[in-house]
Tab-separated table of C-alpha atoms and ligand atoms in Angstrom:
chain	number	residue	atom	x	y	z
A	112	UNK	CA	104.667	71.697	87.100
A	113	UNK	CA	103.294	71.885	83.806
A	114	UNK	CA	103.777	74.662	81.469
A	115	UNK	CA	99.778	75.892	80.942
A	116	UNK	CA	100.426	76.685	85.434
A	117	UNK	CA	103.111	78.061	85.002
A	118	UNK	CA	101.634	81.139	82.330
A	119	UNK	CA	99.102	81.360	85.044
A	120	UNK	CA	102.188	82.699	88.022
A	121	UNK	CA	104.237	84.825	85.493
A	122	UNK	CA	100.873	86.162	84.253
A	123	UNK	CA	99.359	86.653	88.411
A	124	UNK	CA	102.540	88.052	89.448
A	125	UNK	CA	102.626	91.419	87.146
A	126	UNK	CA	99.072	92.295	89.442
A	127	UNK	CA	100.829	92.179	92.344
A	128	UNK	CA	103.084	95.630	92.569
A	129	UNK	CA	104.400	95.062	96.479
A	130	UNK	CA	105.630	91.556	94.893
A	131	UNK	CA	108.503	93.548	92.334
A	132	UNK	CA	110.669	95.094	94.920
A	133	UNK	CA	114.297	93.908	96.961
A	134	UNK	CA	114.111	93.247	100.786
A	135	UNK	CA	117.699	93.257	102.314
A	136	UNK	CA	119.313	93.666	98.527
A	137	UNK	CA	117.067	91.253	96.945
A	138	UNK	CA	114.213	89.939	95.424
A	139	UNK	CA	111.005	89.562	98.038
A	140	UNK	CA	110.258	86.217	98.139
A	141	UNK	CA	106.502	86.374	99.957
A	142	UNK	CA	105.383	83.349	101.621
A	143	UNK	CA	103.790	84.691	104.638
A	144	UNK	CA	99.890	84.214	102.553
A	145	UNK	CA	98.322	82.251	105.647
A	146	UNK	CA	98.515	85.493	107.579
A	147	UNK	CA	97.774	87.302	105.266
A	148	UNK	CA	98.071	87.675	100.929
A	149	UNK	CA	98.915	90.215	98.533
A	150	UNK	CA	96.874	92.272	96.860
A	151	UNK	CA	96.277	92.674	93.051
A	152	UNK	CA	96.784	96.110	91.260
A	153	UNK	CA	93.018	96.556	90.501
A	154	UNK	CA	91.623	95.721	94.341
A	155	UNK	CA	93.869	98.917	95.725
A	156	UNK	CA	92.674	100.961	92.308
A	157	UNK	CA	88.603	99.457	93.587
A	158	UNK	CA	89.896	101.262	97.306
A	159	UNK	CA	91.426	104.148	95.814
A	160	UNK	CA	88.585	104.401	93.113
A	161	UNK	CA	86.069	104.468	95.958
A	162	UNK	CA	87.575	107.562	98.001
A	163	UNK	CA	88.977	109.412	94.935
A	164	UNK	CA	85.715	109.017	92.679
A	165	UNK	CA	82.170	108.565	95.041
A	166	UNK	CA	82.926	108.314	98.785
A	167	UNK	CA	79.788	108.327	100.477
A	168	UNK	CA	78.005	107.149	103.330
A	169	UNK	CA	75.745	104.322	102.008
A	170	UNK	CA	71.632	104.023	102.401
A	171	UNK	CA	70.591	106.187	103.951
A	172	UNK	CA	71.247	109.022	100.888
A	173	UNK	CA	69.258	110.056	98.016
A	174	UNK	CA	72.611	111.880	95.645
A	175	UNK	CA	74.076	110.390	93.613
A	176	UNK	CA	76.755	109.153	95.320
A	177	UNK	CA	74.699	107.956	97.795
A	178	UNK	CA	73.484	105.271	95.234
A	179	UNK	CA	76.046	104.490	93.542
A	180	UNK	CA	78.424	103.419	96.702
A	181	UNK	CA	75.620	101.549	97.814
A	182	UNK	CA	74.699	99.534	94.700
A	183	UNK	CA	78.353	99.406	95.149
A	184	UNK	CA	78.362	97.974	98.127
A	185	UNK	CA	75.576	95.730	98.119
A	186	UNK	CA	77.061	94.471	95.180
A	187	UNK	CA	79.078	92.425	96.861
A	188	UNK	CA	76.838	91.232	98.786
A	189	UNK	CA	75.695	89.399	95.982
A	190	UNK	CA	79.200	88.276	95.663
A	191	UNK	CA	79.571	86.903	98.186
A	192	UNK	CA	76.237	85.178	97.962
A	193	UNK	CA	77.437	83.819	94.961
A	194	UNK	CA	80.538	82.194	96.112
A	195	UNK	CA	79.572	80.400	98.807
A	196	UNK	CA	76.780	79.042	96.829
A	197	UNK	CA	74.023	80.933	99.777
A	198	UNK	CA	70.486	80.608	99.020
A	199	UNK	CA	69.729	84.112	99.834
A	200	UNK	CA	71.078	87.708	99.992
A	201	UNK	CA	70.087	88.267	103.349
A	202	UNK	CA	72.034	85.263	104.960
A	203	UNK	CA	75.699	87.342	104.297
A	204	UNK	CA	77.256	89.438	106.809
A	205	UNK	CA	78.942	92.394	106.756
A	206	UNK	CA	82.530	91.564	109.701
A	207	UNK	CA	85.624	92.769	110.321
A	208	UNK	CA	86.848	89.280	109.572
A	209	UNK	CA	86.487	85.844	110.836
A	210	UNK	CA	87.214	86.467	114.454
A	211	UNK	CA	84.649	88.769	114.796
A	212	UNK	CA	82.794	87.109	113.341
A	213	UNK	CA	82.762	83.976	115.194
A	214	UNK	CA	82.193	86.374	118.411
A	215	UNK	CA	79.149	87.579	116.932
A	216	UNK	CA	77.344	84.100	116.770
A	217	UNK	CA	79.417	83.653	120.483
A	218	UNK	CA	77.609	86.698	121.761
A	219	UNK	CA	74.138	86.390	119.815
A	220	UNK	CA	72.816	82.815	119.142
A	221	UNK	CA	74.972	81.666	122.289
A	222	UNK	CA	74.102	84.427	124.757
A	223	UNK	CA	70.743	83.723	123.903
A	224	UNK	CA	70.287	79.778	122.918
A	225	UNK	CA	72.526	78.070	125.683
A	226	UNK	CA	72.176	76.828	129.398
A	227	UNK	CA	74.530	75.864	131.972
A	228	UNK	CA	75.728	72.098	131.225
A	229	UNK	CA	75.100	72.813	128.080
A	230	UNK	CA	78.385	71.653	126.359
A	231	UNK	CA	80.727	73.417	121.978
A	232	UNK	CA	83.069	71.003	120.813
A	233	UNK	CA	86.403	72.689	119.024
A	234	UNK	CA	89.327	70.756	118.281
A	235	UNK	CA	92.739	70.860	118.894
A	236	UNK	CA	93.538	72.805	115.569
A	237	UNK	CA	91.324	75.705	116.091
A	238	UNK	CA	92.841	79.297	115.803
A	239	UNK	CA	92.189	81.313	119.296
A	240	UNK	CA	89.696	82.684	117.376
A	241	UNK	CA	87.877	80.120	117.320
A	242	UNK	CA	88.895	79.233	120.849
A	243	UNK	CA	88.549	82.316	123.195
A	244	UNK	CA	85.062	83.554	122.214
A	245	UNK	CA	84.224	79.933	122.550
A	246	UNK	CA	86.471	80.055	126.585
A	247	UNK	CA	84.092	83.700	127.578
A	248	UNK	CA	80.053	81.994	126.377
A	249	UNK	CA	81.850	78.917	128.812
A	250	UNK	CA	82.641	81.119	131.615
A	251	UNK	CA	79.740	83.586	131.887
A	252	UNK	CA	76.969	80.803	130.827
A	253	UNK	CA	78.446	77.797	132.831
A	254	UNK	CA	79.203	76.047	129.137
A	255	UNK	CA	81.466	72.494	128.856
A	256	UNK	CA	84.282	73.308	125.865
A	257	UNK	CA	85.371	70.160	124.629
A	258	UNK	CA	88.117	69.432	122.455
A	259	UNK	CA	88.162	66.960	119.027
A	260	UNK	CA	92.409	65.595	119.963
A	261	UNK	CA	93.883	64.469	116.839
A	262	UNK	CA	96.805	62.377	115.630
A	263	UNK	CA	99.982	62.512	115.025
A	264	UNK	CA	100.048	63.397	110.869
A	265	UNK	CA	97.357	66.151	112.735
A	266	UNK	CA	94.189	65.346	111.210
A	267	UNK	CA	91.301	64.934	113.818
A	268	UNK	CA	89.971	61.244	115.538
A	269	UNK	CA	86.393	61.566	113.716
A	270	UNK	CA	85.511	58.492	116.000
A	271	UNK	CA	86.532	59.981	118.875
A	272	UNK	CA	84.775	63.754	117.700
A	273	UNK	CA	81.352	61.443	117.486
A	274	UNK	CA	82.439	60.298	121.022
A	275	UNK	CA	81.803	63.602	122.509
A	276	UNK	CA	78.517	64.420	120.583
A	277	UNK	CA	75.401	64.116	123.245
A	278	UNK	CA	72.002	65.390	123.306
A	279	UNK	CA	74.027	68.511	125.455
A	280	UNK	CA	76.048	69.840	122.186
A	281	UNK	CA	74.477	72.423	121.186
A	282	UNK	CA	77.373	73.884	118.965
A	283	UNK	CA	80.586	72.772	116.831
A	284	UNK	CA	82.789	74.552	115.811
A	285	UNK	CA	85.733	73.593	113.951
A	286	UNK	CA	88.292	75.146	111.325
A	287	UNK	CA	87.790	74.216	107.664
A	288	UNK	CA	91.732	74.499	106.966
A	289	UNK	CA	94.452	74.826	109.292
A	290	UNK	CA	96.996	77.844	109.584
A	291	UNK	CA	99.485	76.188	111.405
A	292	UNK	CA	99.674	72.534	110.054
A	293	UNK	CA	97.627	73.131	106.469
A	294	UNK	CA	94.737	69.890	107.669
A	295	UNK	CA	91.721	69.905	105.609
A	296	UNK	CA	88.705	68.627	107.759
A	297	UNK	CA	86.333	66.226	107.090
A	298	UNK	CA	84.026	69.001	107.615
A	299	UNK	CA	80.536	67.708	106.094
A	300	UNK	CA	80.993	64.646	107.979
A	301	UNK	CA	81.459	67.269	111.039
A	302	UNK	CA	78.500	68.805	110.200
A	303	UNK	CA	76.157	65.719	108.942
A	304	UNK	CA	77.322	64.600	112.550
A	305	UNK	CA	76.423	67.106	114.204
A	306	UNK	CA	73.256	67.767	113.260
A	307	UNK	CA	71.935	64.572	114.222
A	308	UNK	CA	72.222	65.432	117.914
A	309	UNK	CA	70.674	68.462	117.544
A	310	UNK	CA	73.923	71.136	117.713
A	311	UNK	CA	74.223	74.241	115.063
A	312	UNK	CA	77.696	74.043	113.223
A	313	UNK	CA	80.310	76.878	112.141
A	314	UNK	CA	82.852	76.553	110.064
A	315	UNK	CA	85.885	79.144	110.409
A	316	UNK	CA	86.428	79.437	106.876
A	317	UNK	CA	89.671	81.562	107.186
A	318	UNK	CA	92.133	79.513	105.292
A	319	UNK	CA	89.866	77.564	103.062
A	320	UNK	CA	87.564	80.293	101.039
A	321	UNK	CA	91.545	80.851	99.046
A	322	UNK	CA	92.703	77.513	98.479
A	323	UNK	CA	88.649	75.207	97.861
A	324	UNK	CA	85.483	76.061	96.256
A	325	UNK	CA	82.695	76.443	99.298
A	326	UNK	CA	78.817	75.585	99.184
A	327	UNK	CA	76.960	76.086	102.145
A	328	UNK	CA	74.262	74.709	101.200
A	329	UNK	CA	76.034	71.484	100.242
A	330	UNK	CA	77.873	71.189	103.406
A	331	UNK	CA	74.857	72.323	104.796
A	332	UNK	CA	76.517	74.475	107.715
A	333	UNK	CA	74.029	76.428	110.280
A	334	UNK	CA	77.549	79.452	110.112
A	335	UNK	CA	80.298	80.102	108.668
A	336	UNK	CA	83.095	82.844	108.486
A	337	UNK	CA	86.156	84.546	106.851
A	338	UNK	CA	88.327	87.375	105.935
A	339	UNK	CA	88.505	89.554	103.327
A	340	UNK	CA	91.969	89.455	103.674
A	341	UNK	CA	93.290	85.875	103.344
A	342	UNK	CA	91.768	86.003	100.258
A	343	UNK	CA	93.192	88.678	98.143
A	344	UNK	CA	91.409	91.255	99.272
A	345	UNK	CA	91.447	94.388	102.038
A	346	UNK	CA	92.152	93.845	106.152
A	347	UNK	CA	89.770	94.154	108.622
A	348	UNK	CA	87.195	93.130	106.931
A	349	UNK	CA	84.732	89.825	105.919
A	350	UNK	CA	81.206	88.173	105.584
A	351	UNK	CA	79.705	85.779	108.101
A	352	UNK	CA	77.011	83.143	106.722
A	353	UNK	CA	74.036	82.257	108.423
A	354	UNK	CA	70.918	80.590	107.464
A	355	UNK	CA	68.169	83.349	107.543
A	356	UNK	CA	66.661	81.430	109.909
A	357	UNK	CA	68.776	81.264	113.042
A	358	UNK	CA	69.928	84.505	112.400
A	359	UNK	CA	66.018	86.032	112.265
A	360	UNK	CA	65.743	84.449	115.843
A	361	UNK	CA	69.108	85.502	116.907
A	362	UNK	CA	69.109	89.065	118.824
A	363	UNK	CA	71.392	91.991	117.606
A	364	UNK	CA	75.008	92.280	119.210
A	365	UNK	CA	76.147	95.980	118.159
A	366	UNK	CA	73.422	98.165	119.092
A	367	UNK	CA	73.407	101.678	116.268
A	368	UNK	CA	72.700	103.256	113.333
A	369	UNK	CA	71.107	101.115	110.760
A	370	UNK	CA	70.328	97.955	112.515
A	371	UNK	CA	66.906	99.712	114.498
A	372	UNK	CA	63.989	100.564	112.351
A	373	UNK	CA	62.361	102.547	114.729
A	374	UNK	CA	64.036	104.391	117.989
A	375	UNK	CA	62.262	105.882	121.011
A	376	UNK	CA	62.955	106.639	124.319
A	377	UNK	CA	60.480	103.662	125.437
A	378	UNK	CA	61.390	101.057	122.724
A	379	UNK	CA	63.826	100.596	119.725
A	380	UNK	CA	62.708	97.501	116.588
A	381	UNK	CA	65.088	96.377	115.145
A	382	UNK	CA	66.006	95.897	111.467
A	383	UNK	CA	66.038	93.381	108.615
A	384	UNK	CA	68.443	90.883	108.378
A	385	UNK	CA	70.933	91.331	106.984
A	386	UNK	CA	71.637	95.097	108.718
A	387	UNK	CA	70.378	94.331	112.396
A	388	UNK	CA	73.990	93.055	111.926
A	389	UNK	CA	74.485	95.686	110.968
A	390	UNK	CA	75.338	98.555	113.021
A	391	UNK	CA	77.205	101.521	112.953
A	392	UNK	CA	79.099	102.941	108.880
A	393	UNK	CA	80.823	99.726	107.717
A	394	UNK	CA	84.041	99.498	105.794
A	395	UNK	CA	82.416	100.856	102.384
A	396	UNK	CA	86.051	101.007	100.219
A	397	UNK	CA	87.083	97.414	101.257
A	398	UNK	CA	83.633	95.832	100.906
A	399	UNK	CA	83.821	97.109	97.774
A	400	UNK	CA	86.805	96.361	96.778
A	401	UNK	CA	86.475	92.260	98.513
A	402	UNK	CA	83.891	92.176	94.611
A	403	UNK	CA	87.053	93.048	93.099
A	404	UNK	CA	89.054	90.182	95.277
A	405	UNK	CA	85.925	87.838	94.216
A	406	UNK	CA	86.418	88.673	90.827
A	407	UNK	CA	90.244	88.182	90.613
A	408	UNK	CA	89.740	84.693	91.517
A	409	UNK	CA	86.984	83.649	90.076
A	410	UNK	CA	88.823	84.672	86.866
A	411	UNK	CA	91.617	82.851	87.515
A	412	UNK	CA	89.351	80.107	88.999
A	413	UNK	CA	89.975	78.636	91.904
A	414	UNK	CA	90.198	75.157	90.894
A	415	UNK	CA	93.599	76.333	88.560
A	416	UNK	CA	94.240	78.216	91.771
A	417	UNK	CA	94.419	75.397	94.159
A	418	UNK	CA	95.739	72.232	91.477
A	419	UNK	CA	98.646	75.053	90.954
A	420	UNK	CA	99.342	75.292	94.479
A	421	UNK	CA	99.247	71.696	95.334
A	422	UNK	CA	102.005	71.177	92.506
A	423	UNK	CA	103.892	74.705	95.164
A	424	UNK	CA	102.748	72.403	98.664
A	425	UNK	CA	103.964	68.713	96.849
A	426	UNK	CA	107.365	70.023	95.749
A	427	UNK	CA	108.187	72.185	98.696
A	428	UNK	CA	107.407	69.354	100.094
A	429	UNK	CA	109.889	67.006	98.908
A	430	UNK	CA	112.291	69.528	99.426
A	431	UNK	CA	112.025	70.637	102.710
A	432	UNK	CA	111.742	66.683	103.483
A	433	UNK	CA	115.083	66.436	101.807
A	434	UNK	CA	116.840	68.700	104.205
A	435	UNK	CA	118.407	66.941	107.233
A	436	UNK	CA	117.407	67.350	110.842
A	437	UNK	CA	113.861	69.844	109.173
A	438	UNK	CA	110.675	67.851	110.666
A	439	UNK	CA	107.586	69.231	109.042
A	440	UNK	CA	104.590	69.387	111.351
A	441	UNK	CA	101.296	68.196	109.934
A	442	UNK	CA	101.683	65.296	107.196
A	443	UNK	CA	97.092	65.371	106.928
A	444	UNK	CA	96.324	63.564	103.707
A	445	UNK	CA	94.399	66.802	102.816
A	446	UNK	CA	96.238	69.429	102.729
A	447	UNK	CA	96.405	73.421	101.773
A	448	UNK	CA	99.203	74.927	100.879
A	449	UNK	CA	100.796	75.221	104.229
A	450	UNK	CA	104.271	73.971	105.333
A	451	UNK	CA	105.068	73.993	109.393
A	452	UNK	CA	108.492	72.503	109.799
A	453	UNK	CA	111.014	72.889	112.736
A	454	UNK	CA	114.698	71.972	112.315
A	455	UNK	CA	117.369	70.345	114.824
A	456	UNK	CA	117.871	72.234	117.874
A	457	UNK	CA	117.439	76.223	116.138
A	458	UNK	CA	114.502	78.009	117.102
A	459	UNK	CA	111.900	79.164	114.581
A	460	UNK	CA	112.878	82.878	115.216
A	461	UNK	CA	116.053	82.787	114.273
A	462	UNK	CA	115.414	80.740	111.247
A	463	UNK	CA	112.691	83.600	109.866
A	464	UNK	CA	115.476	86.144	110.824
A	465	UNK	CA	118.373	84.656	108.278
A	466	UNK	CA	115.251	83.756	105.400
A	467	UNK	CA	114.461	87.838	105.761
A	468	UNK	CA	118.139	89.178	105.170
A	469	UNK	CA	117.866	86.866	101.793
A	470	UNK	CA	114.462	88.304	101.275
A	471	UNK	CA	111.988	85.052	102.060
A	472	UNK	CA	109.381	85.977	104.194
A	473	UNK	CA	107.899	83.469	106.342
A	474	UNK	CA	105.964	82.947	109.341
A	475	UNK	CA	107.222	82.124	112.822
A	476	UNK	CA	105.936	81.365	115.976
A	477	UNK	CA	102.743	79.321	117.415
A	478	UNK	CA	100.316	80.979	115.170
A	479	UNK	CA	98.156	81.645	117.454
A	480	UNK	CA	97.493	78.109	118.157
A	481	UNK	CA	99.256	78.080	121.263
A	482	UNK	CA	97.463	74.859	122.716
A	483	UNK	CA	97.961	72.764	119.087
A	484	UNK	CA	101.731	73.436	119.941
A	485	UNK	CA	101.445	72.231	123.526
A	486	UNK	CA	99.389	68.672	121.822
A	487	UNK	CA	102.490	68.258	119.567
A	488	UNK	CA	105.174	70.010	122.397
A	489	UNK	CA	106.764	72.148	120.707
A	490	UNK	CA	106.837	75.819	121.136
A	491	UNK	CA	106.465	77.390	117.761
A	492	UNK	CA	107.624	76.502	113.812
A	493	UNK	CA	108.297	78.690	110.422
A	494	UNK	CA	105.526	78.327	108.697
A	495	UNK	CA	106.269	78.959	104.577
A	496	UNK	CA	102.528	79.500	103.196
A	497	UNK	CA	101.920	79.242	99.382
A	498	UNK	CA	99.772	81.632	97.272
A	499	UNK	CA	98.138	81.527	93.302
A	500	UNK	CA	101.648	83.364	92.624
A	501	UNK	CA	104.323	82.075	94.315
A	502	UNK	CA	106.427	80.184	92.208
A	503	UNK	CA	108.857	76.583	92.362
A	504	UNK	CA	111.616	79.136	91.370
A	505	UNK	CA	110.879	81.096	94.956
A	506	UNK	CA	110.767	77.086	96.682
A	507	UNK	CA	114.575	76.663	95.728
A	508	UNK	CA	115.940	79.642	96.793
A	509	UNK	CA	113.359	78.811	100.991
A	510	UNK	CA	115.199	75.597	100.640
A	511	UNK	CA	118.576	77.332	99.739
A	512	UNK	CA	117.763	79.969	102.385
A	513	UNK	CA	117.142	77.029	105.224
A	514	UNK	CA	121.205	75.046	104.233
A	515	UNK	CA	122.318	78.717	105.419
A	516	UNK	CA	120.121	78.250	108.295
A	517	UNK	CA	121.428	75.540	108.998
A	518	UNK	CA	125.687	76.492	107.892
A	519	UNK	CA	125.357	79.046	109.861
A	520	UNK	CA	123.210	77.792	113.356
A	521	UNK	CA	123.700	74.085	113.562
B	924	LIG	N1	90.666	81.381	111.979
B	924	LIG	C1	92.316	80.713	110.990
B	924	LIG	C2	91.998	79.209	110.833
B	924	LIG	C3	93.098	82.327	110.704
B	924	LIG	O1	94.209	81.733	109.975
B	924	LIG	C4	93.044	83.198	110.901
B	924	LIG	C5	93.832	84.752	110.880
B	924	LIG	N2	95.170	84.065	110.909
B	924	LIG	C6	91.644	83.559	111.448
B	924	LIG	C7	90.731	83.000	112.043
B	924	LIG	C8	91.499	84.933	112.418
B	924	LIG	O2	91.284	85.622	111.346
B	924	LIG	P1	91.058	87.268	111.498
B	924	LIG	O3	92.235	88.071	112.126
B	924	LIG	O4	90.752	87.828	109.892
B	924	LIG	O5	89.758	87.154	111.950
């Protein structure tokens, strides 16, 4: 690890209060970042700063607090526009997160524009949140779900993908980076091929935003969804990017306040973008805090974060591969900092419990990707996922912990 990278992690760690505690008498090693990242103090302060300083409902108030809250809330929309390089801020819709964004597209675009026999393509490595909304739509509309297969390394078979595309393909929805394998998919090629048959594209960027610089205009994707809580921001909020012309064409989804222009019992007209899709009082504090999280990431630089995490990934991959009886699941050439593994004769849950006794937090199970686990013929994996505040010393502790698991259980 280079010394400059070491400085990044030491300086960064200080900013995360949760990391400075002991679990079961041992310093916490938090390796469950793909489930959710921890929050820096500035993000925590942004949430309490709103409630203690300017809590007010947004958009409709004319008093000082309402204007201050509205301005901070809309600042985040501009911040996301810049973060994703979207052409317009109206193309950014606040959601509860990635799951909510995908459901919004399925329930609006999908219900309005898909018909019986139309085809939707996803991949083997999708999170349940990019499977179930499409199954629900298929059931309702009589559409057909097709699945891109993967190789044993956990990479998409692009030739097979191209064979699945037909003039009936209406939606291609794929994950940018897999939460269970770490695989980074060639989304630009996927999008371009989908557009050739006239399909619209959705990118699940839940695991990508904290590791990969995203440019929606360069990707030319029609939609993209992410969650704030995987990007050092708050839980239960996120955003959907959609091209303006598509969002304009789509019917609204949830009905209520804010998404209307005018309501009468005879006829209601709907608000303009982005408000058309933002019914009800939103999660104001957390939207505001997302901007603070984006500032945190921007100040460090996504490229610096990614290169530091790649060093951790390489270091950990080498160390874990040296443990006899341990197999890494997901060996794609392009990966984010996620390592899934199994150990001969040991249930993933037992690994998680023994590591927890040593203060090490990893995730075990199917990672909301049951069809992917079926593809590999396993019930689940143990998964260590790294963020910018993790260190090589923590990886050493994981390795020692896994040696202990072997001594106790193998
Ligand atoms: N897609 C991927 C790849 C994910 O990792 C996750 C979260 N584990 C989701 C979608 C769903 O995100 P959320 O629960 O924040 O809606």
